[in-house]
Amino acid sequence: MNVAASHVDAVHRARVLRALGMVPWVRRAAPTPPTTQEDIMVASPVRGDDAPGACVVILPGSCATRELDLLGRTFGACGAWLARAARVRVNAAGELAETPPAARAYLVFGEAQAHALGRSLPAEVMQRAQIVLVDEPSQVLSQAASKRRLWTAVRTLHRALAGVTG
């Protein structure tokens, strides 16, 4: 691939992501950690959708590599709030492989995963959290309508989490 074609692809990708309301996640140089106690106390806590525990992704345990790759690229394009989200899988018995952390939002891939999440979360956590159900990863990989629903769900979650202060 020549340089001109890759530049056009990058420009097109950026334009499409802007149209979808997404801000691509770009790696930056690591910030220097605070060195003095005053610097540590002045540093503000993370708020909004970048806060730790803002979102948890619930996935079926039988995801293929292609499906996980697609989801990883999607999450990375959506920003740090989703790229860094905790991921919990549902095993073959229909139970969560581990206890999901309490979060303000849950992005659930498939109805079976939603049932497993409902059985394992306490009622007060479910009442406070926003739970968004999208199609299973295999459907997102193969169907355009499923991809649109995923993008719409992610955009909705992003707006909801951005309006909440930590």
Short mmCIF file of N, CA and C in Angstrom, two decimals, residues 2-161:
data_model
loop_
_atom_site.label_atom_id
_atom_site.label_comp_id
_atom_site.label_asym_id
_atom_site.label_seq_id
_atom_site.Cartn_x
_atom_site.Cartn_y
_atom_site.Cartn_z
N ASN A 2 0.56 2.19 -0.84
CA ASN A 2 1.39 3.38 -0.89
C ASN A 2 0.95 4.39 0.16
N VAL A 3 1.77 5.39 0.38
CA VAL A 3 1.53 6.37 1.43
C VAL A 3 0.28 7.20 1.15
N ALA A 4 0.05 7.57 -0.09
CA ALA A 4 -1.12 8.39 -0.43
C ALA A 4 -2.42 7.64 -0.12
N ALA A 5 -2.47 6.36 -0.43
CA ALA A 5 -3.68 5.58 -0.15
C ALA A 5 -3.91 5.44 1.35
N SER A 6 -2.86 5.24 2.12
CA SER A 6 -3.04 5.11 3.57
C SER A 6 -3.49 6.43 4.18
N HIS A 7 -3.02 7.56 3.64
CA HIS A 7 -3.45 8.87 4.13
C HIS A 7 -4.94 9.07 3.85
N VAL A 8 -5.38 8.69 2.64
CA VAL A 8 -6.79 8.82 2.29
C VAL A 8 -7.64 7.94 3.20
N ASP A 9 -7.19 6.71 3.47
CA ASP A 9 -7.93 5.83 4.36
C ASP A 9 -8.04 6.43 5.76
N ALA A 10 -6.97 7.02 6.27
CA ALA A 10 -7.00 7.64 7.60
C ALA A 10 -7.94 8.83 7.62
N VAL A 11 -7.93 9.64 6.57
CA VAL A 11 -8.83 10.80 6.50
C VAL A 11 -10.28 10.33 6.44
N HIS A 12 -10.53 9.31 5.62
CA HIS A 12 -11.88 8.77 5.50
C HIS A 12 -12.36 8.20 6.84
N ARG A 13 -11.48 7.45 7.51
CA ARG A 13 -11.82 6.86 8.80
C ARG A 13 -12.17 7.94 9.82
N ALA A 14 -11.37 9.00 9.86
CA ALA A 14 -11.62 10.09 10.80
C ALA A 14 -12.95 10.77 10.49
N ARG A 15 -13.25 10.96 9.21
CA ARG A 15 -14.50 11.60 8.82
C ARG A 15 -15.70 10.73 9.21
N VAL A 16 -15.60 9.44 9.00
CA VAL A 16 -16.69 8.53 9.35
C VAL A 16 -16.90 8.49 10.86
N LEU A 17 -15.82 8.43 11.62
CA LEU A 17 -15.94 8.41 13.08
C LEU A 17 -16.56 9.70 13.60
N ARG A 18 -16.17 10.85 13.03
CA ARG A 18 -16.78 12.12 13.43
C ARG A 18 -18.27 12.11 13.13
N ALA A 19 -18.66 11.57 11.98
CA ALA A 19 -20.07 11.50 11.61
C ALA A 19 -20.87 10.63 12.58
N LEU A 20 -20.22 9.61 13.13
CA LEU A 20 -20.87 8.73 14.10
C LEU A 20 -20.84 9.31 15.51
N GLY A 21 -20.19 10.44 15.69
CA GLY A 21 -20.10 11.05 17.01
C GLY A 21 -19.01 10.47 17.89
N MET A 22 -18.04 9.79 17.31
CA MET A 22 -16.96 9.17 18.06
C MET A 22 -15.68 9.99 17.95
N VAL A 23 -14.90 9.95 18.99
CA VAL A 23 -13.59 10.58 18.98
C VAL A 23 -12.57 9.47 19.06
N PRO A 24 -11.73 9.31 18.03
CA PRO A 24 -10.75 8.21 18.07
C PRO A 24 -9.80 8.35 19.25
N TRP A 25 -9.44 7.23 19.81
CA TRP A 25 -8.52 7.20 20.93
C TRP A 25 -7.11 7.18 20.37
N VAL A 26 -6.32 8.16 20.73
CA VAL A 26 -4.96 8.28 20.23
C VAL A 26 -4.02 8.18 21.41
N ARG A 27 -3.02 7.32 21.29
CA ARG A 27 -2.04 7.22 22.37
C ARG A 27 -1.19 8.46 22.44
N ARG A 28 -0.94 8.88 23.62
CA ARG A 28 -0.08 10.03 23.85
C ARG A 28 1.07 9.60 24.73
N ALA A 29 2.03 10.49 24.84
CA ALA A 29 3.15 10.20 25.74
C ALA A 29 2.62 10.10 27.17
N ALA A 30 3.18 9.22 27.94
CA ALA A 30 2.74 9.03 29.31
C ALA A 30 3.00 10.30 30.11
N PRO A 31 2.01 10.77 30.87
CA PRO A 31 2.23 11.96 31.68
C PRO A 31 3.21 11.66 32.81
N THR A 32 3.92 12.68 33.21
CA THR A 32 4.86 12.50 34.32
C THR A 32 4.06 12.40 35.61
N PRO A 33 4.37 11.45 36.45
CA PRO A 33 3.61 11.30 37.69
C PRO A 33 3.93 12.45 38.64
N PRO A 34 2.95 12.82 39.48
CA PRO A 34 3.21 13.88 40.46
C PRO A 34 4.33 13.44 41.41
N THR A 35 5.21 14.38 41.72
CA THR A 35 6.37 14.03 42.53
C THR A 35 6.26 14.49 43.97
N THR A 36 5.57 15.56 44.21
CA THR A 36 5.46 16.06 45.58
C THR A 36 4.07 15.80 46.12
N GLN A 37 3.91 15.89 47.42
CA GLN A 37 2.61 15.68 48.06
C GLN A 37 1.63 16.75 47.60
N GLU A 38 2.10 17.98 47.38
CA GLU A 38 1.21 19.05 46.90
C GLU A 38 0.67 18.72 45.52
N ASP A 39 1.52 18.20 44.64
CA ASP A 39 1.07 17.83 43.30
C ASP A 39 0.00 16.74 43.36
N ILE A 40 0.18 15.79 44.27
CA ILE A 40 -0.78 14.71 44.40
C ILE A 40 -2.11 15.24 44.90
N MET A 41 -2.11 16.15 45.86
CA MET A 41 -3.34 16.68 46.41
C MET A 41 -4.05 17.61 45.43
N VAL A 42 -3.31 18.28 44.55
CA VAL A 42 -3.91 19.20 43.59
C VAL A 42 -4.54 18.45 42.42
N ALA A 43 -4.02 17.27 42.12
CA ALA A 43 -4.54 16.51 40.98
C ALA A 43 -6.02 16.23 41.21
N SER A 44 -6.82 16.50 40.17
CA SER A 44 -8.26 16.32 40.31
C SER A 44 -8.64 14.87 40.03
N PRO A 45 -9.68 14.39 40.66
CA PRO A 45 -10.12 13.02 40.38
C PRO A 45 -10.70 12.92 38.98
N VAL A 46 -10.67 11.72 38.44
CA VAL A 46 -11.24 11.48 37.12
C VAL A 46 -12.75 11.49 37.24
N ARG A 47 -13.40 12.17 36.33
CA ARG A 47 -14.86 12.27 36.37
C ARG A 47 -15.45 11.85 35.03
N GLY A 48 -16.75 11.72 35.03
CA GLY A 48 -17.46 11.47 33.78
C GLY A 48 -17.22 10.07 33.26
N ASP A 49 -17.18 9.94 31.94
CA ASP A 49 -17.11 8.62 31.33
C ASP A 49 -15.71 8.03 31.34
N ASP A 50 -14.68 8.79 31.73
CA ASP A 50 -13.33 8.25 31.82
C ASP A 50 -13.02 7.68 33.20
N ALA A 51 -13.97 7.79 34.13
CA ALA A 51 -13.74 7.30 35.49
C ALA A 51 -13.61 5.79 35.50
N PRO A 52 -12.74 5.26 36.36
CA PRO A 52 -12.65 3.80 36.47
C PRO A 52 -14.00 3.23 36.87
N GLY A 53 -14.38 2.14 36.26
CA GLY A 53 -15.66 1.52 36.59
C GLY A 53 -16.84 2.18 35.93
N ALA A 54 -16.61 3.03 34.94
CA ALA A 54 -17.72 3.68 34.27
C ALA A 54 -18.52 2.68 33.46
N CYS A 55 -17.86 1.71 32.85
CA CYS A 55 -18.54 0.76 31.98
C CYS A 55 -17.91 -0.63 32.11
N VAL A 56 -18.75 -1.65 32.03
CA VAL A 56 -18.30 -3.04 32.02
C VAL A 56 -18.92 -3.70 30.80
N VAL A 57 -18.13 -4.47 30.08
CA VAL A 57 -18.58 -5.17 28.88
C VAL A 57 -18.78 -6.65 29.23
N ILE A 58 -19.97 -7.17 28.90
CA ILE A 58 -20.29 -8.57 29.16
C ILE A 58 -20.32 -9.30 27.82
N LEU A 59 -19.44 -10.29 27.66
CA LEU A 59 -19.27 -11.02 26.40
C LEU A 59 -19.58 -12.50 26.56
N PRO A 60 -20.05 -13.15 25.48
CA PRO A 60 -20.18 -14.60 25.54
C PRO A 60 -18.81 -15.26 25.59
N GLY A 61 -18.71 -16.37 26.26
CA GLY A 61 -17.43 -17.06 26.40
C GLY A 61 -16.92 -17.68 25.12
N SER A 62 -17.80 -17.87 24.14
CA SER A 62 -17.40 -18.55 22.92
C SER A 62 -17.08 -17.60 21.77
N CYS A 63 -16.58 -16.41 22.06
CA CYS A 63 -16.24 -15.44 21.01
C CYS A 63 -15.03 -15.93 20.22
N ALA A 64 -15.15 -15.84 18.89
CA ALA A 64 -14.03 -16.19 18.02
C ALA A 64 -13.02 -15.05 18.00
N THR A 65 -11.84 -15.35 17.52
CA THR A 65 -10.77 -14.34 17.47
C THR A 65 -11.16 -13.16 16.60
N ARG A 66 -11.79 -13.43 15.46
CA ARG A 66 -12.22 -12.34 14.56
C ARG A 66 -13.22 -11.43 15.25
N GLU A 67 -14.12 -12.00 16.02
CA GLU A 67 -15.13 -11.20 16.74
C GLU A 67 -14.46 -10.33 17.80
N LEU A 68 -13.54 -10.91 18.55
CA LEU A 68 -12.84 -10.14 19.59
C LEU A 68 -11.99 -9.04 18.97
N ASP A 69 -11.38 -9.31 17.81
CA ASP A 69 -10.59 -8.30 17.12
C ASP A 69 -11.47 -7.13 16.68
N LEU A 70 -12.63 -7.44 16.12
CA LEU A 70 -13.57 -6.39 15.71
C LEU A 70 -14.00 -5.55 16.90
N LEU A 71 -14.34 -6.22 18.00
CA LEU A 71 -14.77 -5.48 19.19
C LEU A 71 -13.63 -4.65 19.77
N GLY A 72 -12.42 -5.19 19.77
CA GLY A 72 -11.28 -4.44 20.28
C GLY A 72 -11.03 -3.18 19.47
N ARG A 73 -11.11 -3.29 18.14
CA ARG A 73 -10.93 -2.10 17.30
C ARG A 73 -12.06 -1.10 17.50
N THR A 74 -13.27 -1.60 17.68
CA THR A 74 -14.42 -0.72 17.93
C THR A 74 -14.24 0.01 19.25
N PHE A 75 -13.88 -0.73 20.29
CA PHE A 75 -13.70 -0.11 21.60
C PHE A 75 -12.58 0.91 21.58
N GLY A 76 -11.48 0.62 20.89
CA GLY A 76 -10.37 1.55 20.79
C GLY A 76 -10.75 2.83 20.06
N ALA A 77 -11.61 2.71 19.04
CA ALA A 77 -12.05 3.88 18.29
C ALA A 77 -12.99 4.76 19.09
N CYS A 78 -13.67 4.17 20.07
CA CYS A 78 -14.65 4.92 20.85
C CYS A 78 -14.03 5.74 21.97
N GLY A 79 -12.82 5.44 22.35
CA GLY A 79 -12.16 6.21 23.39
C GLY A 79 -11.74 5.36 24.57
N ALA A 80 -11.05 5.98 25.47
CA ALA A 80 -10.48 5.28 26.62
C ALA A 80 -11.55 4.70 27.53
N TRP A 81 -12.69 5.35 27.63
CA TRP A 81 -13.73 4.87 28.54
C TRP A 81 -14.20 3.47 28.17
N LEU A 82 -14.21 3.13 26.89
CA LEU A 82 -14.63 1.80 26.48
C LEU A 82 -13.44 0.88 26.24
N ALA A 83 -12.33 1.43 25.77
CA ALA A 83 -11.14 0.60 25.53
C ALA A 83 -10.60 0.03 26.85
N ARG A 84 -10.76 0.75 27.93
CA ARG A 84 -10.26 0.31 29.23
C ARG A 84 -11.33 -0.36 30.09
N ALA A 85 -12.52 -0.53 29.54
CA ALA A 85 -13.63 -1.10 30.31
C ALA A 85 -13.32 -2.55 30.68
N ALA A 86 -13.78 -2.92 31.86
CA ALA A 86 -13.61 -4.31 32.31
C ALA A 86 -14.45 -5.22 31.40
N ARG A 87 -13.91 -6.38 31.11
CA ARG A 87 -14.61 -7.35 30.27
C ARG A 87 -14.84 -8.63 31.07
N VAL A 88 -16.09 -9.05 31.11
CA VAL A 88 -16.46 -10.26 31.84
C VAL A 88 -17.12 -11.20 30.84
N ARG A 89 -16.74 -12.46 30.88
CA ARG A 89 -17.30 -13.45 29.95
C ARG A 89 -18.31 -14.34 30.67
N VAL A 90 -19.24 -14.85 29.87
CA VAL A 90 -20.23 -15.80 30.36
C VAL A 90 -19.78 -17.19 29.91
N ASN A 91 -19.71 -18.13 30.84
CA ASN A 91 -19.24 -19.48 30.49
C ASN A 91 -20.35 -20.29 29.82
N ALA A 92 -20.04 -21.52 29.45
CA ALA A 92 -20.98 -22.38 28.74
C ALA A 92 -22.21 -22.72 29.57
N ALA A 93 -22.09 -22.68 30.89
CA ALA A 93 -23.22 -22.97 31.78
C ALA A 93 -24.16 -21.79 31.93
N GLY A 94 -23.84 -20.66 31.30
CA GLY A 94 -24.70 -19.49 31.38
C GLY A 94 -24.48 -18.64 32.62
N GLU A 95 -23.33 -18.79 33.24
CA GLU A 95 -22.98 -18.01 34.43
C GLU A 95 -21.79 -17.13 34.12
N LEU A 96 -21.68 -16.00 34.80
CA LEU A 96 -20.53 -15.13 34.61
C LEU A 96 -19.29 -15.82 35.16
N ALA A 97 -18.19 -15.70 34.42
CA ALA A 97 -16.94 -16.34 34.83
C ALA A 97 -16.39 -15.73 36.11
N GLU A 98 -16.69 -14.47 36.34
CA GLU A 98 -16.26 -13.78 37.56
C GLU A 98 -17.33 -12.78 37.94
N THR A 99 -17.30 -12.33 39.16
CA THR A 99 -18.27 -11.35 39.62
C THR A 99 -17.99 -10.01 38.94
N PRO A 100 -18.98 -9.43 38.29
CA PRO A 100 -18.72 -8.16 37.60
C PRO A 100 -18.58 -7.02 38.61
N PRO A 101 -17.68 -6.09 38.35
CA PRO A 101 -17.55 -4.95 39.24
C PRO A 101 -18.76 -4.04 39.12
N ALA A 102 -19.06 -3.32 40.17
CA ALA A 102 -20.15 -2.34 40.12
C ALA A 102 -19.74 -1.23 39.16
N ALA A 103 -20.65 -0.85 38.30
CA ALA A 103 -20.37 0.18 37.30
C ALA A 103 -21.62 1.00 37.05
N ARG A 104 -21.42 2.13 36.37
CA ARG A 104 -22.57 2.96 36.02
C ARG A 104 -23.25 2.47 34.76
N ALA A 105 -22.55 1.68 33.94
CA ALA A 105 -23.13 1.18 32.69
C ALA A 105 -22.58 -0.20 32.38
N TYR A 106 -23.43 -1.00 31.76
CA TYR A 106 -23.04 -2.34 31.32
C TYR A 106 -23.42 -2.46 29.85
N LEU A 107 -22.47 -2.83 29.02
CA LEU A 107 -22.70 -3.09 27.61
C LEU A 107 -22.72 -4.60 27.45
N VAL A 108 -23.91 -5.15 27.16
CA VAL A 108 -24.12 -6.60 27.17
C VAL A 108 -24.33 -7.09 25.75
N PHE A 109 -23.53 -8.08 25.34
CA PHE A 109 -23.59 -8.65 23.99
C PHE A 109 -24.41 -9.93 24.01
N GLY A 110 -25.71 -9.82 23.79
CA GLY A 110 -26.57 -10.98 23.67
C GLY A 110 -27.50 -11.16 24.85
N GLU A 111 -28.64 -11.76 24.56
CA GLU A 111 -29.67 -11.93 25.58
C GLU A 111 -29.25 -12.91 26.68
N ALA A 112 -28.55 -13.96 26.32
CA ALA A 112 -28.09 -14.93 27.33
C ALA A 112 -27.15 -14.26 28.33
N GLN A 113 -26.30 -13.37 27.84
CA GLN A 113 -25.38 -12.65 28.73
C GLN A 113 -26.15 -11.68 29.64
N ALA A 114 -27.23 -11.09 29.12
CA ALA A 114 -28.06 -10.19 29.93
C ALA A 114 -28.72 -10.96 31.07
N HIS A 115 -29.20 -12.17 30.79
CA HIS A 115 -29.80 -12.98 31.84
C HIS A 115 -28.75 -13.35 32.90
N ALA A 116 -27.56 -13.71 32.47
CA ALA A 116 -26.50 -14.05 33.42
C ALA A 116 -26.13 -12.85 34.28
N LEU A 117 -26.07 -11.67 33.66
CA LEU A 117 -25.77 -10.45 34.43
C LEU A 117 -26.88 -10.17 35.44
N GLY A 118 -28.12 -10.33 35.02
CA GLY A 118 -29.25 -10.10 35.92
C GLY A 118 -29.27 -11.03 37.11
N ARG A 119 -28.81 -12.27 36.91
CA ARG A 119 -28.77 -13.22 38.02
C ARG A 119 -27.64 -12.92 39.01
N SER A 120 -26.59 -12.23 38.56
CA SER A 120 -25.43 -12.05 39.44
C SER A 120 -25.32 -10.66 40.07
N LEU A 121 -25.99 -9.67 39.52
CA LEU A 121 -25.88 -8.32 40.08
C LEU A 121 -26.89 -8.09 41.20
N PRO A 122 -26.49 -7.40 42.25
CA PRO A 122 -27.45 -7.02 43.29
C PRO A 122 -28.49 -6.03 42.73
N ALA A 123 -29.67 -6.04 43.31
CA ALA A 123 -30.77 -5.21 42.81
C ALA A 123 -30.43 -3.71 42.82
N GLU A 124 -29.74 -3.24 43.87
CA GLU A 124 -29.44 -1.80 43.94
C GLU A 124 -28.45 -1.37 42.87
N VAL A 125 -27.52 -2.26 42.50
CA VAL A 125 -26.57 -1.95 41.43
C VAL A 125 -27.31 -1.89 40.09
N MET A 126 -28.20 -2.85 39.86
CA MET A 126 -28.97 -2.87 38.61
C MET A 126 -29.87 -1.65 38.49
N GLN A 127 -30.41 -1.20 39.61
CA GLN A 127 -31.30 -0.04 39.58
C GLN A 127 -30.55 1.24 39.23
N ARG A 128 -29.31 1.38 39.71
CA ARG A 128 -28.52 2.59 39.45
C ARG A 128 -27.85 2.57 38.09
N ALA A 129 -27.58 1.39 37.56
CA ALA A 129 -26.78 1.27 36.34
C ALA A 129 -27.66 1.34 35.09
N GLN A 130 -27.02 1.76 34.02
CA GLN A 130 -27.66 1.72 32.71
C GLN A 130 -27.15 0.46 32.01
N ILE A 131 -28.07 -0.41 31.64
CA ILE A 131 -27.72 -1.67 30.99
C ILE A 131 -28.19 -1.60 29.55
N VAL A 132 -27.25 -1.75 28.63
CA VAL A 132 -27.56 -1.65 27.20
C VAL A 132 -27.29 -3.01 26.57
N LEU A 133 -28.32 -3.55 25.92
CA LEU A 133 -28.23 -4.85 25.26
C LEU A 133 -28.02 -4.64 23.77
N VAL A 134 -26.99 -5.27 23.23
CA VAL A 134 -26.71 -5.25 21.79
C VAL A 134 -26.62 -6.69 21.30
N ASP A 135 -26.52 -6.85 19.99
CA ASP A 135 -26.45 -8.18 19.40
C ASP A 135 -25.15 -8.88 19.78
N GLU A 136 -25.16 -10.20 19.65
CA GLU A 136 -23.96 -10.98 19.94
C GLU A 136 -22.84 -10.63 18.95
N PRO A 137 -21.58 -10.80 19.35
CA PRO A 137 -20.46 -10.44 18.47
C PRO A 137 -20.48 -11.11 17.11
N SER A 138 -20.96 -12.34 17.02
CA SER A 138 -21.02 -13.01 15.71
C SER A 138 -21.97 -12.29 14.78
N GLN A 139 -23.06 -11.74 15.31
CA GLN A 139 -24.00 -10.98 14.49
C GLN A 139 -23.42 -9.62 14.12
N VAL A 140 -22.70 -9.00 15.04
CA VAL A 140 -22.08 -7.71 14.75
C VAL A 140 -21.05 -7.87 13.64
N LEU A 141 -20.36 -8.98 13.63
CA LEU A 141 -19.36 -9.24 12.60
C LEU A 141 -19.98 -9.45 11.23
N SER A 142 -21.17 -10.01 11.18
CA SER A 142 -21.73 -10.40 9.88
C SER A 142 -22.89 -9.56 9.38
N GLN A 143 -23.52 -8.74 10.22
CA GLN A 143 -24.71 -8.02 9.81
C GLN A 143 -24.55 -6.51 10.00
N ALA A 144 -24.87 -5.76 8.95
CA ALA A 144 -24.74 -4.31 9.00
C ALA A 144 -25.69 -3.69 10.03
N ALA A 145 -26.89 -4.22 10.13
CA ALA A 145 -27.86 -3.68 11.09
C ALA A 145 -27.36 -3.85 12.53
N SER A 146 -26.69 -4.96 12.80
CA SER A 146 -26.13 -5.18 14.14
C SER A 146 -25.01 -4.19 14.43
N LYS A 147 -24.20 -3.89 13.41
CA LYS A 147 -23.13 -2.89 13.59
C LYS A 147 -23.72 -1.52 13.89
N ARG A 148 -24.77 -1.15 13.18
CA ARG A 148 -25.42 0.14 13.44
C ARG A 148 -25.97 0.19 14.86
N ARG A 149 -26.60 -0.89 15.29
CA ARG A 149 -27.14 -0.92 16.66
C ARG A 149 -26.03 -0.81 17.70
N LEU A 150 -24.88 -1.44 17.43
CA LEU A 150 -23.75 -1.33 18.35
C LEU A 150 -23.25 0.11 18.43
N TRP A 151 -23.06 0.76 17.27
CA TRP A 151 -22.59 2.15 17.27
C TRP A 151 -23.59 3.06 17.97
N THR A 152 -24.88 2.85 17.74
CA THR A 152 -25.91 3.66 18.40
C THR A 152 -25.86 3.44 19.91
N ALA A 153 -25.72 2.20 20.34
CA ALA A 153 -25.66 1.90 21.77
C ALA A 153 -24.43 2.53 22.42
N VAL A 154 -23.29 2.43 21.76
CA VAL A 154 -22.05 3.01 22.31
C VAL A 154 -22.17 4.53 22.39
N ARG A 155 -22.72 5.14 21.37
CA ARG A 155 -22.89 6.60 21.38
C ARG A 155 -23.84 7.02 22.50
N THR A 156 -24.91 6.27 22.70
CA THR A 156 -25.87 6.56 23.77
C THR A 156 -25.19 6.43 25.13
N LEU A 157 -24.43 5.35 25.33
CA LEU A 157 -23.71 5.18 26.59
C LEU A 157 -22.72 6.31 26.83
N HIS A 158 -21.99 6.69 25.79
CA HIS A 158 -21.01 7.76 25.91
C HIS A 158 -21.69 9.05 26.36
N ARG A 159 -22.79 9.39 25.74
CA ARG A 159 -23.51 10.62 26.12
C ARG A 159 -24.04 10.53 27.54
N ALA A 160 -24.58 9.37 27.91
CA ALA A 160 -25.10 9.21 29.26
C ALA A 160 -24.01 9.31 30.31
N LEU A 161 -22.86 8.69 30.04
CA LEU A 161 -21.76 8.73 31.01
C LEU A 161 -21.09 10.09 31.05
#
